[in-house]
mmCIF file of C-alpha atoms in Angstrom:
data_model
loop_
_atom_site.group_PDB
_atom_site.id
_atom_site.type_symbol
_atom_site.label_atom_id
_atom_site.label_comp_id
_atom_site.label_asym_id
_atom_site.label_seq_id
_atom_site.Cartn_x
_atom_site.Cartn_y
_atom_site.Cartn_z
ATOM 1 C CA MET A 1 134.688 77.080 119.531
ATOM 2 C CA SER A 2 132.619 79.907 118.103
ATOM 3 C CA ALA A 3 131.820 82.845 120.374
ATOM 4 C CA PHE A 4 128.174 82.518 119.318
ATOM 5 C CA GLU A 5 125.676 79.676 119.145
ATOM 6 C CA LEU A 6 122.078 79.341 118.001
ATOM 7 C CA VAL A 7 119.924 77.741 120.704
ATOM 8 C CA GLU A 8 116.266 76.904 121.116
ATOM 9 C CA THR A 9 114.491 78.925 123.809
ATOM 10 C CA PRO A 10 110.853 78.990 124.977
ATOM 11 C CA GLN A 11 110.458 82.239 123.018
ATOM 12 C CA GLY A 12 112.012 80.925 119.786
ATOM 13 C CA LEU A 13 115.438 80.530 118.205
ATOM 14 C CA GLY A 14 118.012 82.556 120.121
ATOM 15 C CA LEU A 15 121.611 83.675 119.768
ATOM 16 C CA ARG A 16 123.871 82.890 122.741
ATOM 17 C CA TRP A 17 127.104 84.820 123.340
ATOM 18 C CA HIS A 18 129.471 82.477 125.187
ATOM 19 C CA GLU A 19 131.681 85.320 126.414
ATOM 20 C CA HIS A 20 128.704 86.698 128.350
ATOM 21 C CA PRO A 21 126.785 83.749 129.835
ATOM 22 C CA GLU A 22 124.833 86.140 132.065
ATOM 23 C CA MET A 23 123.036 87.551 129.014
ATOM 24 C CA LYS A 24 119.819 86.023 127.778
ATOM 25 C CA PRO A 25 119.954 84.618 124.233
ATOM 26 C CA LEU A 26 118.948 87.238 121.663
ATOM 27 C CA VAL A 27 115.575 86.404 120.120
ATOM 28 C CA ILE A 28 113.821 88.434 117.413
ATOM 29 C CA ASP A 29 110.155 88.771 118.314
ATOM 30 C CA PHE A 30 107.676 90.774 116.265
ATOM 31 C CA LEU A 31 104.748 89.850 118.514
ATOM 32 C CA SER A 32 105.911 90.927 121.980
ATOM 33 C CA GLY A 33 108.554 92.934 123.799
ATOM 34 C CA LYS A 34 110.283 96.166 122.831
ATOM 35 C CA GLN A 35 110.292 95.491 119.091
ATOM 36 C CA ALA A 36 106.553 94.878 118.990
ATOM 37 C CA TYR A 37 105.892 97.925 121.183
ATOM 38 C CA ARG A 38 107.946 100.253 119.009
ATOM 39 C CA GLY A 39 106.083 99.089 115.918
ATOM 40 C CA GLN A 40 102.730 99.617 117.609
ATOM 41 C CA GLN A 41 103.648 103.180 118.617
ATOM 42 C CA ALA A 42 105.006 104.184 115.199
ATOM 43 C CA ASN A 43 103.240 106.834 113.150
ATOM 44 C CA ARG A 44 104.212 108.470 109.889
ATOM 45 C CA LYS A 45 104.258 111.991 111.317
ATOM 46 C CA ASP A 46 106.890 111.212 113.963
ATOM 47 C CA GLU A 47 109.035 108.645 112.154
ATOM 48 C CA ALA A 48 111.849 110.174 110.097
ATOM 49 C CA ILE A 49 112.278 106.839 108.319
ATOM 50 C CA ALA A 50 108.709 107.096 106.992
ATOM 51 C CA ARG A 51 109.361 110.543 105.536
ATOM 52 C CA ALA A 52 112.656 109.386 104.034
ATOM 53 C CA CYS A 53 111.075 106.337 102.387
ATOM 54 C CA LEU A 54 108.095 108.442 101.256
ATOM 55 C CA LEU A 55 105.676 105.772 102.338
ATOM 56 C CA GLY A 56 102.437 105.613 100.436
ATOM 57 C CA GLU A 57 99.818 102.973 99.891
ATOM 58 C CA ALA A 58 101.456 99.542 99.473
ATOM 59 C CA THR A 59 104.972 100.919 99.022
ATOM 60 C CA SER A 60 107.367 98.009 98.474
ATOM 61 C CA VAL A 61 110.642 98.241 100.385
ATOM 62 C CA LEU A 62 113.711 96.018 100.252
ATOM 63 C CA ASP A 63 115.651 96.285 103.493
ATOM 64 C CA GLY A 64 119.039 95.380 102.089
ATOM 65 C CA THR A 65 120.772 95.172 105.486
ATOM 66 C CA ALA A 66 117.944 93.922 107.683
ATOM 67 C CA GLY A 67 119.870 92.958 110.818
ATOM 68 C CA LEU A 68 117.353 92.546 113.645
ATOM 69 C CA ALA A 69 114.631 94.057 111.407
ATOM 70 C CA ARG A 70 113.717 96.782 113.876
ATOM 71 C CA ASP A 71 113.437 99.530 111.280
ATOM 72 C CA ALA A 72 111.788 97.103 108.881
ATOM 73 C CA TRP A 73 109.076 96.290 111.410
ATOM 74 C CA VAL A 74 108.332 99.998 111.855
ATOM 75 C CA LEU A 75 107.961 100.308 108.073
ATOM 76 C CA VAL A 76 105.596 97.335 108.033
ATOM 77 C CA GLN A 77 103.489 98.850 110.791
ATOM 78 C CA LEU A 78 103.315 102.077 108.786
ATOM 79 C CA GLY A 79 101.877 100.255 105.783
ATOM 80 C CA ALA A 80 104.871 99.223 103.677
ATOM 81 C CA GLN A 81 105.373 95.791 102.120
ATOM 82 C CA VAL A 82 108.877 94.883 103.284
ATOM 83 C CA THR A 83 111.290 92.227 102.074
ATOM 84 C CA LEU A 84 114.301 91.501 104.281
ATOM 85 C CA ASN A 85 117.803 90.730 103.109
ATOM 86 C CA GLU A 86 120.484 89.585 105.549
ATOM 87 C CA ARG A 87 123.768 87.921 104.658
ATOM 88 C CA GLN A 88 125.018 86.954 108.151
ATOM 89 C CA PRO A 89 123.883 83.297 108.434
ATOM 90 C CA MET A 90 123.034 83.297 112.151
ATOM 91 C CA VAL A 91 121.081 86.539 111.966
ATOM 92 C CA ARG A 92 119.325 85.248 108.867
ATOM 93 C CA ALA A 93 118.288 82.132 110.843
ATOM 94 C CA LEU A 94 116.931 84.323 113.650
ATOM 95 C CA LEU A 95 114.870 86.317 111.137
ATOM 96 C CA ALA A 96 113.510 83.184 109.482
ATOM 97 C CA ASP A 97 112.437 81.787 112.852
ATOM 98 C CA ALA A 98 110.818 85.073 113.912
ATOM 99 C CA LEU A 99 108.878 85.258 110.649
ATOM 100 C CA GLU A 100 107.726 81.644 110.998
ATOM 101 C CA ARG A 101 106.306 82.435 114.436
ATOM 102 C CA LEU A 102 104.685 85.595 113.067
ATOM 103 C CA TYR A 103 103.023 83.676 110.223
ATOM 104 C CA ARG A 104 101.730 81.039 112.645
ATOM 105 C CA ASP A 105 100.056 83.807 114.601
ATOM 106 C CA ASP A 106 98.470 85.340 111.490
ATOM 107 C CA ALA A 107 99.177 84.030 107.980
ATOM 108 C CA SER A 108 98.276 87.388 106.414
ATOM 109 C CA TRP A 109 101.635 88.779 107.576
ATOM 110 C CA GLN A 110 103.209 86.841 104.698
ATOM 111 C CA ASN A 111 101.833 89.536 102.379
ATOM 112 C CA ARG A 112 103.474 92.284 104.429
ATOM 113 C CA ILE A 113 106.935 91.041 105.416
ATOM 114 C CA GLN A 114 109.125 88.228 104.125
ATOM 115 C CA LEU A 115 112.738 87.123 103.821
ATOM 116 C CA LEU A 116 114.494 87.395 100.476
ATOM 117 C CA ALA A 117 115.531 84.029 99.069
ATOM 118 C CA SER A 118 118.958 85.318 98.060
ATOM 119 C CA ASP A 119 121.422 86.931 100.454
ATOM 120 C CA ALA A 120 123.145 89.094 97.820
ATOM 121 C CA LEU A 121 121.786 92.342 96.400
ATOM 122 C CA THR A 122 123.515 91.647 93.099
ATOM 123 C CA GLN A 123 121.080 88.756 92.527
ATOM 124 C CA VAL A 124 117.948 90.904 92.899
ATOM 125 C CA ALA A 125 116.167 91.957 89.703
ATOM 126 C CA ALA A 126 116.485 95.564 88.566
ATOM 127 C CA GLU A 127 113.695 97.959 89.544
ATOM 128 C CA SER A 128 111.879 95.287 91.561
ATOM 129 C CA PHE A 129 111.157 97.453 94.647
ATOM 130 C CA ASP A 130 109.944 101.026 95.062
ATOM 131 C CA VAL A 131 112.524 101.742 97.765
ATOM 132 C CA VAL A 132 115.756 100.096 98.861
ATOM 133 C CA TYR A 133 116.688 100.838 102.464
ATOM 134 C CA LEU A 134 120.280 100.425 103.688
ATOM 135 C CA ASP A 135 121.588 100.649 107.242
ATOM 136 C CA PRO A 136 125.123 99.222 107.112
ATOM 137 C CA MET A 137 127.036 98.659 110.319
ATOM 138 C CA TYR A 138 129.404 101.520 111.037
ATOM 139 C CA PRO A 139 132.954 100.821 112.331
ATOM 140 C CA LYS A 140 132.933 100.947 116.142
ATOM 141 C CA GLY A 141 136.182 102.890 116.266
ATOM 142 C CA ASP A 142 134.594 105.711 114.293
ATOM 143 C CA ARG A 143 131.676 106.226 116.677
ATOM 144 C CA LYS A 144 131.609 109.632 118.340
ATOM 145 C CA GLN A 145 128.672 108.808 120.576
ATOM 146 C CA LYS A 146 129.906 107.800 124.026
ATOM 147 C CA ALA A 147 126.622 106.425 125.319
ATOM 148 C CA ALA A 148 126.750 102.720 126.127
ATOM 149 C CA VAL A 149 125.302 100.498 123.437
ATOM 150 C CA LYS A 150 122.463 98.302 124.670
ATOM 151 C CA LYS A 151 123.483 94.736 125.440
ATOM 152 C CA ASP A 152 121.518 93.117 122.623
ATOM 153 C CA MET A 153 123.114 95.488 120.137
ATOM 154 C CA GLN A 154 126.547 94.788 121.619
ATOM 155 C CA MET A 155 125.965 91.115 120.879
ATOM 156 C CA PHE A 156 124.771 91.887 117.370
ATOM 157 C CA GLN A 157 127.707 94.197 116.618
ATOM 158 C CA HIS A 158 130.263 91.673 117.822
ATOM 159 C CA LEU A 159 128.708 88.955 115.681
ATOM 160 C CA VAL A 160 128.278 90.974 112.493
ATOM 161 C CA GLY A 161 131.212 93.370 112.761
ATOM 162 C CA ALA A 162 131.558 96.438 110.570
ATOM 163 C CA ASP A 163 130.319 96.330 106.992
ATOM 164 C CA GLU A 164 133.702 97.116 105.475
ATOM 165 C CA ASP A 165 132.240 96.748 101.978
ATOM 166 C CA ALA A 166 129.295 99.052 102.705
ATOM 167 C CA ASP A 167 130.223 101.404 99.857
ATOM 168 C CA ALA A 168 129.677 98.550 97.403
ATOM 169 C CA LEU A 169 126.004 98.294 98.425
ATOM 170 C CA LEU A 170 124.920 101.578 96.875
ATOM 171 C CA ALA A 171 125.346 100.698 93.185
ATOM 172 C CA PRO A 172 123.223 97.498 93.230
ATOM 173 C CA ALA A 173 120.658 99.243 95.459
ATOM 174 C CA LEU A 174 120.257 101.978 92.860
ATOM 175 C CA GLN A 175 119.678 99.300 90.223
ATOM 176 C CA ILE A 176 117.028 97.538 92.314
ATOM 177 C CA ALA A 177 115.044 100.619 93.368
ATOM 178 C CA ARG A 178 112.311 102.034 91.155
ATOM 179 C CA LYS A 179 112.058 105.327 93.031
ATOM 180 C CA ARG A 180 114.767 105.863 95.653
ATOM 181 C CA VAL A 181 117.475 104.444 97.874
ATOM 182 C CA VAL A 182 117.489 105.522 101.521
ATOM 183 C CA VAL A 183 120.694 105.145 103.554
ATOM 184 C CA LYS A 184 120.657 105.496 107.347
ATOM 185 C CA ARG A 185 123.899 106.987 108.662
ATOM 186 C CA PRO A 186 125.319 108.409 111.900
ATOM 187 C CA GLN A 187 125.168 112.204 111.861
ATOM 188 C CA HIS A 188 128.929 112.622 111.361
ATOM 189 C CA ALA A 189 129.452 109.788 108.853
ATOM 190 C CA ASP A 190 130.676 110.211 105.296
ATOM 191 C CA PHE A 191 128.260 109.678 102.435
ATOM 192 C CA LEU A 192 128.036 106.071 101.307
ATOM 193 C CA ALA A 193 130.495 105.506 98.430
ATOM 194 C CA GLN A 194 131.348 109.215 98.784
ATOM 195 C CA GLN A 195 128.230 109.926 96.717
ATOM 196 C CA LYS A 196 126.260 113.022 97.667
ATOM 197 C CA PRO A 197 122.542 112.285 98.142
ATOM 198 C CA SER A 198 119.687 114.057 96.409
ATOM 199 C CA SER A 199 118.254 115.115 99.786
ATOM 200 C CA GLN A 200 118.242 114.189 103.461
ATOM 201 C CA VAL A 201 115.894 113.685 106.387
ATOM 202 C CA ILE A 202 117.558 114.437 109.721
ATOM 203 C CA SER A 203 116.508 112.875 113.026
ATOM 204 C CA LYS A 204 117.920 113.376 116.523
ATOM 205 C CA LYS A 205 120.398 110.513 116.317
ATOM 206 C CA HIS A 206 120.751 109.750 112.613
ATOM 207 C CA ARG A 207 120.305 111.109 109.158
ATOM 208 C CA PHE A 208 118.659 109.442 106.185
ATOM 209 C CA ASP A 209 120.436 110.120 102.878
ATOM 210 C CA ILE A 210 118.055 109.884 99.939
ATOM 211 C CA TYR A 211 119.187 108.946 96.428
ATOM 212 C CA LEU A 212 116.445 109.537 93.882
ATOM 213 C CA LYS A 213 116.266 107.582 90.670
ATOM 214 C CA PRO A 214 116.417 109.869 87.623
ATOM 215 C CA VAL A 215 113.121 110.329 85.812
ATOM 216 C CA VAL A 216 113.324 108.978 82.277
ATOM 217 C CA SER A 217 111.202 111.020 79.867
#
């Protein structure tokens, strides 16, 4: 029996963790709750992710490791057009359900956020997005932060596990991006693929490594 199961809840499709029956199923909800609130409070001045992605009018962003789409939703609220990519099947199903509910509420959201048809970056056309954003899961054993991880993230981390092939994401991301690739990392983490970034934006808990595309004259 799998440790996880997708179940229907009154709020939408949820992820149940059988090892912790006391926990509510994890549901992605762009319209209410903490995720919606964070998006509503976001502003470009205070969000390091906005500075890293150099958001401008109608900037197109591919979130190559969307997960629960929390950062993606902030980018949407700050004006970006975001496409989500997620290769874990259960998480992908949660995202699809959350987007369906969002579109039912207001169909115009389809022009702002959508789920990529493919689940592999290698199948995305070259230079098809202004920015590619990556936030690969970091191995739990390498975490230096001792603060307890929130329960919903514990569930997510146990389901997804560490992205052991995270280094392999950078090369296709650089092909896809027209302007830059932004990689979110823990403060102490090595550079992705051991490749030094062009610049960085540092926040209190993370850093955003920025890889600029070379300008062709």
